[in-house]
Structures are given as structure tokens and as C-alpha cells.
């Protein structure tokens, strides 16, 4: 699994980094974003909904997993 | 374009304020003629509020702000029912003033859906639970514009015997209020009155105990001198605004429809927030993906547009808006546009013509 370290980055930087990085992930593969900005827990699932990717949830504090669908 | 925070002073308010500064400076409790004039002005102001809101004069009290009135509604409503219970039921999208008052004791939060509409099934269950003293529902969210099902929520409260407090700051002076509530508050600078005037209505038969120490006169309201000239101006402007409210709601609502439609069509990767139909006439919110809300706010300011944002980077708390979080909509790149009687169609069109370029510029800087 690819891990994207955005700890310390303010929103919208983690979502921008996720949108860029997911291009390097195979369809069906999972990317884990580490982000501690208080908006990340809301905006990463919202991004997945808007860009039709699958939000898998938060397995740990400040960690968010996304599966590339398209 | 930030009417939801404060509206420029209505001309009627400015006129009334000047007149009342000359005529209403004295202490209304004093027995000399200037004091009696101030007392008459104060009584006439209460009567004007009562008539405008369709309630009895002795149900109206005036507070130093809408926030103070909202907190007095919650704390006084809870205190009045202390023997029956100690829990406040409130929606997840109440004004932060209500949430802070709620944090003083036990509270049950009821969620909203993606469009910002109250979960009525959860509300019915929550208000029927034992130990509920008071329920609190904002008439319409100041951040998303979605109008709440106040009448239905009030019905469930009535069945459970729980008084309902409605924070009507965004609705009074713009849209009619449904019946069924027990307490209601409003804020004058949202309708074109001066800042620093809040109105609280407590219906007859509703037990309310002031959360503050009282004065010798046992008047409801915060002890101490009322800003009478400001209150006079607030009442006069409310009457004027209600006279034009229907026509203004139609005009502003069509401008909001135009913003909703054009922003969606001209800005890629944008989420228009809130219920497109059951909404306030004058308010629309949208979020732009990959955009720093603060950067967009400043870019719009440089073009002469004053807007608000629920993005974390623009908040004093550095947290995203609790309303946008409760709805689960994108919180960064967020812009709230709220219109008033001085907003023209030409201004809205100019806003719509500059917005796509500003968003594209900020995205390009971020490498998107």
C-alpha cells in the first residue's frame, strides 16, 4: 500500500496531494493518507464522493484509506 | 455579500436612530419628563416588536445582541424546566452560541442529512426521551441556508410536552415563521437594524428563569440600561423590512438560483451546498476543490466582494465549520454568499464573471 505523509500540512494540501498521488496507484489499489489537519477527516471522504473514488475509512487516528476506482 | 453576518443599516433605521438619540437618551425609570419620554419610546418599541412578530407585548424582551438572546433562551429555558429534566436536545447545526450554552450541561445532538435537513425520526425519539427539559432548532442554517422543518419538529415537541426554542436570526424579516415554538430569538443587524440588539420571545405559559442576576424591577432581559435608540431603530427597520420582505425574497431567491446554476456550470469540481428548494431566499454556499478558502476570500475582497467562509483556515478556531462537517460536505475552498436589499443583479453578475478566473488562478498556484 502506498502511504502519503501529509502530517503538519494544512487543508487543502492533503487533498491536493491525494489527488496527485492517486494517479500513480493502480485501479483497485489502496492509498493511505496521513493527515492531522482537523478538516482532513471531513474533506477526504468528501473528495472521494466528488471524484468517485472509494473511501475505506480511518483505520487509526490521522490515517485515511482510499481505493482508486477510476 | 455577507448579509448573514450583518446587513448595512436600513435607511429607516438610520433615521429612527438619529431621532431616538435626541429623544431617548434618558433613563426610562426616572419620573421627570425626559425619563417619561424614554419610557414611552421603550414601550412603543416593545409594542412594535410584538406586532411585527405576531406575539404579546409582555412576551418580548430585548438583549444586547442576538447571541445574548440565544444564550438567554437556552439557559433560561433549561432553568425554567429544571424540575422536569436537565437535557437539551439540539440539532447538530445550531449556532455556536447555542452549542456553547448546551455544553454547560447534558445535551443530545440530532444530526442532519447531506442537504442539511434535520433527521426528524431521530428528533422525535430524542425529544420523547425522559429528562428532556428543552429542545433547540435553528429556523434555517446560517451556513447552508437549508430551512428546517420547524412545524414538524414543534409537533413532536408538543407531543412530548417539551418546549421548543427556535433561533430565527436568519429568518426574521425575510420569511414567515411557522407556529408551534415556545421561545424564539432574533438579531437586528441581520435585517438592517443596528448591531447590538437581540430580541427574545418567551410565549405565555412557558417557564423561563433568567440565568442572570435580576435588578430591582424584575424585568425580563439583561439588567442594566437598554440601548434604547438602537432598539427603536431596530423595531422601525423591522417594520420597514417586513413591508418589502415578500418582494425582496422573490428577487433575492432568483439571484441565488442564478448563482447556484452559474457556479455549478462555470467552476469545475465545485460542490453547491444545501437544499436547492427548501432554503433561505438570500443565501448560498459552495465549496471549491483544491482551493484555500482564505486565499479565495482575499482574492474576492480585492475585487470588492465581501463574502464569508466555513473553511478551517478562515475560522478563529482553525476548525472547519461544524455545519459543513455535520452535512459531510467539502469544507475547504468554501464560500458563503448572502444577499440583502442593496445587492443588485449587476453585482451578482460581476461576481459570477470574476469567480471562475479567481478559482482557476488559486488552483494553478497550487499546481492543480
Tab-separated table of C-alpha atoms in Angstrom:
chain	number	residue	atom	x	y	z
A	1	UNK	CA	0.000	0.000	0.000
A	2	UNK	CA	1.235	3.495	-0.847
A	3	UNK	CA	1.428	5.833	2.116
A	4	UNK	CA	1.208	9.599	1.722
A	5	UNK	CA	2.574	11.611	4.644
A	6	UNK	CA	0.745	14.939	4.953
A	7	UNK	CA	1.212	15.359	8.703
A	8	UNK	CA	1.546	19.032	9.550
A	9	UNK	CA	0.028	20.105	6.209
A	10	UNK	CA	-2.990	22.418	6.338
A	11	UNK	CA	-6.121	21.824	4.262
A	12	UNK	CA	-6.496	21.741	1.287
A	13	UNK	CA	-2.881	20.466	0.901
A	14	UNK	CA	-3.582	16.822	1.955
A	15	UNK	CA	-6.449	16.576	-0.557
A	16	UNK	CA	-4.303	18.137	-3.312
A	17	UNK	CA	-1.507	15.655	-2.536
A	18	UNK	CA	-4.009	12.780	-2.587
A	19	UNK	CA	-5.430	13.864	-5.964
A	20	UNK	CA	-1.913	13.963	-7.437
A	21	UNK	CA	-0.638	10.743	-5.874
A	22	UNK	CA	-3.628	8.595	-6.763
A	23	UNK	CA	-2.628	8.828	-10.446
A	24	UNK	CA	0.369	6.608	-9.574
A	25	UNK	CA	-1.815	3.981	-7.891
A	26	UNK	CA	-3.285	1.086	-9.875
A	27	UNK	CA	-7.061	0.875	-10.231
A	28	UNK	CA	-8.373	-1.164	-7.304
A	29	UNK	CA	-5.316	-0.399	-5.164
A	30	UNK	CA	-5.381	1.441	-1.856
A	31	UNK	CA	-3.571	4.593	-0.750
A	32	UNK	CA	-3.228	5.613	2.889
A	33	UNK	CA	-3.106	9.328	3.704
A	34	UNK	CA	-1.612	10.500	6.985
A	35	UNK	CA	-3.037	13.931	7.843
A	36	UNK	CA	-3.634	15.737	11.119
A	37	UNK	CA	-5.378	18.863	9.840
A	38	UNK	CA	-8.821	18.927	11.516
A	39	UNK	CA	-10.533	19.261	8.112
A	40	UNK	CA	-8.969	16.075	6.666
A	41	UNK	CA	-11.436	13.670	8.326
A	42	UNK	CA	-14.265	15.537	6.598
A	43	UNK	CA	-12.658	16.542	3.311
A	44	UNK	CA	-11.008	13.248	2.291
A	45	UNK	CA	-14.361	11.365	2.268
A	46	UNK	CA	-15.966	14.377	0.529
A	47	UNK	CA	-13.241	14.306	-2.139
A	48	UNK	CA	-13.834	10.573	-2.684
A	49	UNK	CA	-17.550	11.216	-3.181
A	50	UNK	CA	-16.958	14.095	-5.634
A	51	UNK	CA	-14.231	12.283	-7.635
A	52	UNK	CA	-15.898	8.837	-7.492
A	53	UNK	CA	-13.191	7.068	-5.513
A	54	UNK	CA	-13.905	4.699	-2.630
A	55	UNK	CA	-13.352	5.909	0.927
A	56	UNK	CA	-12.453	2.906	3.090
A	57	UNK	CA	-12.395	4.651	6.455
A	58	UNK	CA	-9.915	5.675	9.095
A	59	UNK	CA	-8.026	2.634	10.475
A	60	UNK	CA	-6.154	4.792	13.006
A	61	UNK	CA	-6.062	8.368	14.229
A	62	UNK	CA	-4.929	10.766	11.467
A	63	UNK	CA	-4.926	7.951	8.864
A	64	UNK	CA	-7.394	7.656	5.981
A	65	UNK	CA	-7.596	4.938	3.330
A	66	UNK	CA	-8.844	5.398	-0.223
A	67	UNK	CA	-9.253	2.805	-3.014
A	68	UNK	CA	-8.780	4.064	-6.572
A	69	UNK	CA	-11.856	3.196	-8.655
A	70	UNK	CA	-11.239	5.291	-11.755
B	1	UNK	CA	-22.490	39.833	0.044
B	2	UNK	CA	-22.324	38.790	3.692
B	3	UNK	CA	-25.828	39.657	4.843
B	4	UNK	CA	-25.903	36.568	7.072
B	5	UNK	CA	-23.283	38.249	9.290
B	6	UNK	CA	-24.584	41.806	9.132
B	7	UNK	CA	-26.592	43.969	6.732
B	8	UNK	CA	-25.843	47.668	6.082
B	9	UNK	CA	-28.093	49.903	8.144
B	10	UNK	CA	-31.579	50.275	6.616
B	11	UNK	CA	-32.383	53.965	5.840
B	12	UNK	CA	-35.398	53.780	8.182
B	13	UNK	CA	-33.105	52.515	10.971
B	14	UNK	CA	-30.652	55.373	10.415
B	15	UNK	CA	-33.474	57.921	10.576
B	16	UNK	CA	-35.030	56.377	13.693
B	17	UNK	CA	-31.629	56.085	15.371
B	18	UNK	CA	-30.870	59.792	14.928
B	19	UNK	CA	-34.301	60.797	16.214
B	20	UNK	CA	-34.112	58.426	19.193
B	21	UNK	CA	-30.610	59.592	20.150
B	22	UNK	CA	-32.109	63.057	20.649
B	23	UNK	CA	-35.309	61.878	22.304
B	24	UNK	CA	-34.499	58.611	24.075
B	25	UNK	CA	-31.290	59.297	25.975
B	26	UNK	CA	-32.826	59.421	29.473
B	27	UNK	CA	-33.298	56.582	31.963
B	28	UNK	CA	-36.855	55.273	31.353
B	29	UNK	CA	-37.222	54.563	35.096
B	30	UNK	CA	-36.972	58.244	36.046
B	31	UNK	CA	-40.029	60.381	36.692
B	32	UNK	CA	-39.065	63.669	35.014
B	33	UNK	CA	-40.347	64.433	31.548
B	34	UNK	CA	-37.262	63.241	29.606
B	35	UNK	CA	-37.451	59.943	31.525
B	36	UNK	CA	-41.143	59.573	30.740
B	37	UNK	CA	-40.441	60.234	27.061
B	38	UNK	CA	-37.818	57.482	27.110
B	39	UNK	CA	-40.301	55.186	28.848
B	40	UNK	CA	-42.924	55.870	26.177
B	41	UNK	CA	-40.349	55.173	23.464
B	42	UNK	CA	-39.373	51.914	25.169
B	43	UNK	CA	-42.985	50.775	25.490
B	44	UNK	CA	-43.698	51.701	21.866
B	45	UNK	CA	-40.600	49.734	20.803
B	46	UNK	CA	-41.736	46.613	22.650
B	47	UNK	CA	-45.199	47.017	21.103
B	48	UNK	CA	-43.717	47.382	17.613
B	49	UNK	CA	-41.668	44.190	18.063
B	50	UNK	CA	-44.725	42.341	19.370
B	51	UNK	CA	-46.803	43.415	16.385
B	52	UNK	CA	-44.051	42.605	13.863
B	53	UNK	CA	-43.518	39.133	15.370
B	54	UNK	CA	-47.223	38.451	15.989
B	55	UNK	CA	-46.853	37.966	19.761
B	56	UNK	CA	-47.932	39.707	23.000
B	57	UNK	CA	-46.003	42.709	24.272
B	58	UNK	CA	-45.143	41.048	27.582
B	59	UNK	CA	-43.641	38.095	25.710
B	60	UNK	CA	-40.876	40.290	24.199
B	61	UNK	CA	-37.583	41.138	25.884
B	62	UNK	CA	-34.580	42.967	24.432
B	63	UNK	CA	-30.948	41.896	24.791
B	64	UNK	CA	-27.549	43.373	23.910
B	65	UNK	CA	-27.161	41.036	20.889
B	66	UNK	CA	-28.718	38.095	19.085
B	67	UNK	CA	-26.084	35.893	20.722
B	68	UNK	CA	-27.072	37.097	24.212
B	69	UNK	CA	-30.757	36.475	23.396
B	70	UNK	CA	-29.979	32.958	22.107
B	71	UNK	CA	-27.972	32.073	25.203
B	72	UNK	CA	-30.665	33.507	27.469
B	73	UNK	CA	-33.252	31.390	25.631
B	74	UNK	CA	-31.279	28.181	26.165
B	75	UNK	CA	-30.089	28.803	29.738
B	76	UNK	CA	-33.366	30.394	30.890
B	77	UNK	CA	-35.448	27.703	29.179
B	78	UNK	CA	-33.411	24.967	30.869
B	79	UNK	CA	-33.583	26.708	34.261
B	80	UNK	CA	-37.364	27.078	33.977
B	81	UNK	CA	-37.775	23.342	33.498
B	82	UNK	CA	-35.110	22.169	35.946
B	83	UNK	CA	-37.685	20.148	37.909
B	84	UNK	CA	-38.749	18.234	34.783
B	85	UNK	CA	-35.307	17.455	33.396
B	86	UNK	CA	-31.808	18.613	32.626
B	87	UNK	CA	-31.203	17.647	28.998
B	88	UNK	CA	-31.179	19.915	25.962
B	89	UNK	CA	-31.989	18.337	22.604
B	90	UNK	CA	-30.479	20.319	19.734
B	91	UNK	CA	-29.658	19.934	16.056
B	92	UNK	CA	-26.031	19.473	15.007
B	93	UNK	CA	-26.186	22.738	13.051
B	94	UNK	CA	-27.192	25.198	15.779
B	95	UNK	CA	-25.340	28.496	16.024
B	96	UNK	CA	-22.126	28.173	18.056
B	97	UNK	CA	-23.693	30.411	20.759
B	98	UNK	CA	-26.338	27.720	21.337
B	99	UNK	CA	-23.762	24.919	21.257
B	100	UNK	CA	-21.627	26.686	23.849
B	101	UNK	CA	-24.684	27.177	26.078
B	102	UNK	CA	-25.541	23.495	25.518
B	103	UNK	CA	-22.030	22.484	26.600
B	104	UNK	CA	-22.793	23.737	30.125
B	105	UNK	CA	-24.981	20.711	30.830
B	106	UNK	CA	-26.392	17.499	29.389
B	107	UNK	CA	-27.259	17.598	25.708
B	108	UNK	CA	-28.416	15.254	22.937
B	109	UNK	CA	-27.395	16.175	19.412
B	110	UNK	CA	-29.599	15.302	16.414
B	111	UNK	CA	-27.938	15.037	13.013
B	112	UNK	CA	-28.776	16.348	9.556
B	113	UNK	CA	-28.527	14.794	6.086
B	114	UNK	CA	-26.230	15.798	3.198
B	115	UNK	CA	-28.564	18.703	2.327
B	116	UNK	CA	-28.570	19.928	5.932
B	117	UNK	CA	-32.126	18.788	6.773
B	118	UNK	CA	-32.894	17.705	10.330
B	119	UNK	CA	-33.301	13.945	10.905
B	120	UNK	CA	-36.918	14.130	12.096
B	121	UNK	CA	-37.108	10.463	13.177
B	122	UNK	CA	-34.090	10.907	15.445
B	123	UNK	CA	-35.551	14.226	16.661
B	124	UNK	CA	-38.856	12.558	17.595
B	125	UNK	CA	-37.010	9.897	19.598
B	126	UNK	CA	-34.672	12.402	21.253
B	127	UNK	CA	-37.369	14.791	22.499
B	128	UNK	CA	-39.527	11.909	23.793
B	129	UNK	CA	-36.705	10.560	25.981
B	130	UNK	CA	-37.051	11.034	29.750
B	131	UNK	CA	-35.334	14.032	31.336
B	132	UNK	CA	-35.549	16.394	28.355
B	133	UNK	CA	-36.013	19.993	29.533
B	134	UNK	CA	-35.787	21.923	26.267
B	135	UNK	CA	-35.289	21.444	22.519
B	136	UNK	CA	-33.425	23.868	20.268
B	137	UNK	CA	-33.712	24.104	16.475
B	138	UNK	CA	-32.322	26.814	14.208
B	139	UNK	CA	-35.029	28.027	11.785
B	140	UNK	CA	-32.587	27.895	8.880
B	141	UNK	CA	-28.851	27.337	8.879
B	142	UNK	CA	-26.824	30.497	8.510
B	143	UNK	CA	-24.121	28.479	6.800
B	144	UNK	CA	-26.021	26.209	4.414
B	145	UNK	CA	-29.314	28.095	4.014
B	146	UNK	CA	-31.427	24.961	4.388
B	147	UNK	CA	-34.782	25.758	6.021
B	148	UNK	CA	-35.560	23.357	8.860
B	149	UNK	CA	-38.894	21.562	9.344
B	150	UNK	CA	-39.800	23.730	12.358
B	151	UNK	CA	-43.546	22.942	12.303
B	152	UNK	CA	-42.968	19.167	12.248
B	153	UNK	CA	-40.245	19.387	14.916
B	154	UNK	CA	-42.558	21.531	17.055
B	155	UNK	CA	-45.275	18.886	16.669
B	156	UNK	CA	-43.030	16.199	18.140
B	157	UNK	CA	-42.041	18.568	20.960
B	158	UNK	CA	-45.705	19.257	21.753
B	159	UNK	CA	-46.438	15.512	21.888
B	160	UNK	CA	-43.572	15.075	24.352
B	161	UNK	CA	-44.512	18.194	26.348
B	162	UNK	CA	-41.105	19.771	25.687
B	163	UNK	CA	-40.828	23.495	24.866
B	164	UNK	CA	-39.098	24.305	21.571
B	165	UNK	CA	-36.634	27.183	21.201
B	166	UNK	CA	-36.152	28.454	17.635
B	167	UNK	CA	-33.092	30.545	16.730
B	168	UNK	CA	-34.689	32.599	13.943
B	169	UNK	CA	-31.801	35.004	13.316
B	170	UNK	CA	-31.682	34.244	9.581
B	171	UNK	CA	-35.442	34.114	9.048
B	172	UNK	CA	-36.982	37.079	10.867
B	173	UNK	CA	-37.579	39.894	8.390
B	174	UNK	CA	-37.180	37.570	5.416
B	175	UNK	CA	-39.545	34.610	5.624
B	176	UNK	CA	-42.645	33.878	7.741
B	177	UNK	CA	-42.098	31.778	10.860
B	178	UNK	CA	-44.169	28.621	11.286
B	179	UNK	CA	-46.121	28.393	14.556
B	180	UNK	CA	-45.630	25.917	17.395
B	181	UNK	CA	-42.462	27.210	19.053
B	182	UNK	CA	-42.218	28.282	22.710
B	183	UNK	CA	-39.159	30.546	22.620
B	184	UNK	CA	-37.665	32.466	19.694
B	185	UNK	CA	-34.713	34.801	19.246
B	186	UNK	CA	-33.594	37.174	16.504
B	187	UNK	CA	-30.826	39.674	15.823
B	188	UNK	CA	-31.395	43.206	14.489
B	189	UNK	CA	-28.259	43.595	12.383
B	190	UNK	CA	-29.294	40.618	10.257
B	191	UNK	CA	-32.328	42.550	8.940
B	192	UNK	CA	-30.791	46.025	8.649
B	193	UNK	CA	-31.141	47.276	12.202
B	194	UNK	CA	-28.124	48.444	14.193
B	195	UNK	CA	-25.773	45.896	15.774
B	196	UNK	CA	-26.223	45.250	19.483
B	197	UNK	CA	-29.942	44.487	19.622
B	198	UNK	CA	-31.233	40.972	20.234
B	199	UNK	CA	-34.883	40.009	20.642
B	200	UNK	CA	-36.147	37.137	22.763
B	201	UNK	CA	-39.768	35.984	22.755
B	202	UNK	CA	-40.991	33.674	25.526
B	203	UNK	CA	-44.590	32.602	24.922
B	204	UNK	CA	-47.104	32.891	27.755
B	205	UNK	CA	-47.195	29.774	29.888
B	206	UNK	CA	-43.599	28.811	29.115
B	207	UNK	CA	-41.478	28.699	32.255
B	208	UNK	CA	-38.334	30.762	31.823
B	209	UNK	CA	-35.999	31.831	34.613
B	210	UNK	CA	-33.336	34.428	33.902
B	211	UNK	CA	-29.865	32.892	34.042
B	212	UNK	CA	-28.522	36.258	35.214
B	213	UNK	CA	-28.921	38.177	38.483
B	214	UNK	CA	-32.001	40.389	38.236
B	215	UNK	CA	-32.443	44.081	39.025
B	216	UNK	CA	-34.949	45.780	41.354
B	217	UNK	CA	-37.562	45.981	38.600
B	218	UNK	CA	-37.633	42.228	37.817
B	219	UNK	CA	-37.850	42.988	34.119
B	220	UNK	CA	-37.006	40.135	31.771
B	221	UNK	CA	-33.806	40.973	29.935
B	222	UNK	CA	-30.258	41.669	30.941
B	223	UNK	CA	-30.106	44.007	33.962
B	224	UNK	CA	-28.783	47.469	33.233
B	225	UNK	CA	-29.569	50.175	30.725
B	226	UNK	CA	-31.024	49.131	27.383
B	227	UNK	CA	-29.537	50.795	24.289
B	228	UNK	CA	-32.905	52.409	23.654
B	229	UNK	CA	-32.005	54.398	20.499
B	230	UNK	CA	-30.640	51.210	18.883
B	231	UNK	CA	-33.749	49.255	19.947
B	232	UNK	CA	-36.030	51.955	18.488
B	233	UNK	CA	-34.098	51.809	15.205
B	234	UNK	CA	-34.243	48.002	15.208
B	235	UNK	CA	-38.027	47.963	15.634
B	236	UNK	CA	-38.585	50.658	12.993
B	237	UNK	CA	-36.400	48.868	10.452
B	238	UNK	CA	-38.047	45.501	11.143
B	239	UNK	CA	-41.422	47.007	10.313
B	240	UNK	CA	-39.999	48.535	7.111
B	241	UNK	CA	-38.251	45.303	6.118
B	242	UNK	CA	-41.394	43.208	6.677
B	243	UNK	CA	-43.268	45.520	4.315
B	244	UNK	CA	-40.887	44.703	1.496
B	245	UNK	CA	-39.978	41.132	2.565
B	246	UNK	CA	-42.142	39.212	0.096
B	247	UNK	CA	-40.929	41.121	-2.975
B	248	UNK	CA	-37.325	41.010	-1.749
B	249	UNK	CA	-37.497	37.251	-1.121
B	250	UNK	CA	-38.624	36.681	-4.720
B	251	UNK	CA	-35.909	38.971	-6.138
B	252	UNK	CA	-33.064	37.584	-3.996
B	253	UNK	CA	-34.172	33.970	-4.427
B	254	UNK	CA	-33.912	34.271	-8.221
B	255	UNK	CA	-30.419	35.786	-7.820
B	256	UNK	CA	-29.459	32.832	-5.589
B	257	UNK	CA	-30.842	30.434	-8.218
B	258	UNK	CA	-28.644	32.178	-10.786
B	259	UNK	CA	-25.568	31.812	-8.526
B	260	UNK	CA	-26.325	28.122	-7.848
B	261	UNK	CA	-26.725	27.418	-11.545
B	262	UNK	CA	-23.824	29.539	-12.907
B	263	UNK	CA	-21.241	28.475	-10.296
B	264	UNK	CA	-22.023	24.807	-10.978
B	265	UNK	CA	-21.721	25.424	-14.733
B	266	UNK	CA	-18.593	27.606	-14.782
B	267	UNK	CA	-16.422	26.344	-11.897
B	268	UNK	CA	-15.178	22.739	-12.262
B	269	UNK	CA	-15.018	20.489	-9.180
B	270	UNK	CA	-17.418	22.542	-7.090
B	271	UNK	CA	-19.997	21.359	-4.575
B	272	UNK	CA	-23.069	23.569	-4.140
B	273	UNK	CA	-24.198	23.122	-0.543
B	274	UNK	CA	-27.670	22.895	0.978
B	275	UNK	CA	-31.232	22.227	-0.158
B	276	UNK	CA	-31.838	23.844	-3.584
B	277	UNK	CA	-35.560	24.424	-2.886
B	278	UNK	CA	-36.269	24.447	0.850
B	279	UNK	CA	-33.762	27.206	1.519
B	280	UNK	CA	-33.459	30.814	2.651
B	281	UNK	CA	-34.142	33.281	-0.177
B	282	UNK	CA	-30.888	35.166	0.188
B	283	UNK	CA	-28.108	32.695	0.992
B	284	UNK	CA	-25.998	30.186	-0.939
B	285	UNK	CA	-22.833	28.272	-0.036
B	286	UNK	CA	-20.430	26.333	-2.242
B	287	UNK	CA	-17.040	24.629	-1.847
B	288	UNK	CA	-14.287	24.541	-4.481
B	289	UNK	CA	-12.000	21.513	-4.510
B	290	UNK	CA	-8.231	22.178	-4.114
B	291	UNK	CA	-8.816	25.823	-3.152
B	292	UNK	CA	-7.609	27.540	0.020
B	293	UNK	CA	-10.708	29.286	1.409
B	294	UNK	CA	-8.709	32.148	2.860
B	295	UNK	CA	-6.933	32.801	-0.457
B	296	UNK	CA	-10.283	32.891	-2.280
B	297	UNK	CA	-11.761	35.228	0.353
B	298	UNK	CA	-8.885	37.680	-0.094
B	299	UNK	CA	-8.976	37.409	-3.897
B	300	UNK	CA	-12.706	38.234	-3.842
B	301	UNK	CA	-12.088	41.069	-1.372
B	302	UNK	CA	-9.565	42.606	-3.789
B	303	UNK	CA	-12.346	42.556	-6.416
B	304	UNK	CA	-14.667	44.343	-3.997
B	305	UNK	CA	-16.715	41.351	-2.803
B	306	UNK	CA	-17.267	40.688	0.912
B	307	UNK	CA	-18.128	37.029	1.455
B	308	UNK	CA	-17.839	34.602	4.347
B	309	UNK	CA	-16.323	31.122	4.521
B	310	UNK	CA	-16.742	28.000	6.636
B	311	UNK	CA	-13.264	26.700	5.796
B	312	UNK	CA	-10.981	25.954	8.733
B	313	UNK	CA	-8.283	28.368	7.537
B	314	UNK	CA	-10.726	31.288	7.850
B	315	UNK	CA	-12.050	30.354	11.312
B	316	UNK	CA	-10.688	31.715	14.567
B	317	UNK	CA	-10.746	28.143	15.872
B	318	UNK	CA	-8.871	26.796	12.793
B	319	UNK	CA	-11.515	24.076	12.614
B	320	UNK	CA	-13.877	23.604	9.667
B	321	UNK	CA	-17.465	24.745	10.114
B	322	UNK	CA	-19.395	22.315	12.330
B	323	UNK	CA	-22.365	22.761	9.958
B	324	UNK	CA	-20.415	21.628	6.882
B	325	UNK	CA	-18.967	18.728	8.935
B	326	UNK	CA	-22.427	17.663	10.121
B	327	UNK	CA	-23.588	17.618	6.485
B	328	UNK	CA	-20.454	15.771	5.335
B	329	UNK	CA	-19.816	18.238	2.509
B	330	UNK	CA	-16.444	19.559	1.377
B	331	UNK	CA	-15.228	22.207	3.829
B	332	UNK	CA	-12.160	23.679	2.115
B	333	UNK	CA	-12.487	26.317	-0.599
B	334	UNK	CA	-15.794	27.272	0.961
B	335	UNK	CA	-17.628	30.492	0.135
B	336	UNK	CA	-20.918	31.730	1.600
B	337	UNK	CA	-22.717	34.427	-0.359
B	338	UNK	CA	-25.671	36.137	1.336
B	339	UNK	CA	-27.573	38.998	-0.289
B	340	UNK	CA	-29.584	41.956	1.006
B	341	UNK	CA	-31.806	44.755	-0.270
B	342	UNK	CA	-28.776	46.726	-1.506
B	343	UNK	CA	-27.430	43.840	-3.642
B	344	UNK	CA	-28.070	44.354	-7.357
B	345	UNK	CA	-28.295	41.842	-10.225
B	346	UNK	CA	-25.327	43.619	-11.835
B	347	UNK	CA	-23.169	42.975	-8.759
B	348	UNK	CA	-24.141	39.309	-8.762
B	349	UNK	CA	-23.283	39.052	-12.478
B	350	UNK	CA	-19.893	40.686	-11.905
B	351	UNK	CA	-19.248	38.232	-9.044
B	352	UNK	CA	-20.159	35.342	-11.343
B	353	UNK	CA	-17.872	36.659	-14.094
B	354	UNK	CA	-14.751	37.005	-11.884
B	355	UNK	CA	-15.174	33.873	-9.720
B	356	UNK	CA	-14.103	31.165	-12.240
B	357	UNK	CA	-10.843	33.013	-13.025
B	358	UNK	CA	-10.011	33.533	-9.341
B	359	UNK	CA	-10.619	29.855	-8.548
B	360	UNK	CA	-8.555	28.773	-11.567
B	361	UNK	CA	-5.727	31.112	-10.501
B	362	UNK	CA	-5.562	29.712	-6.960
B	363	UNK	CA	-5.663	26.144	-8.302
B	364	UNK	CA	-2.861	26.910	-10.771
B	365	UNK	CA	-0.719	28.296	-7.954
B	366	UNK	CA	-1.271	25.035	-6.046
B	367	UNK	CA	-0.253	23.086	-9.150
B	368	UNK	CA	-3.737	21.728	-9.862
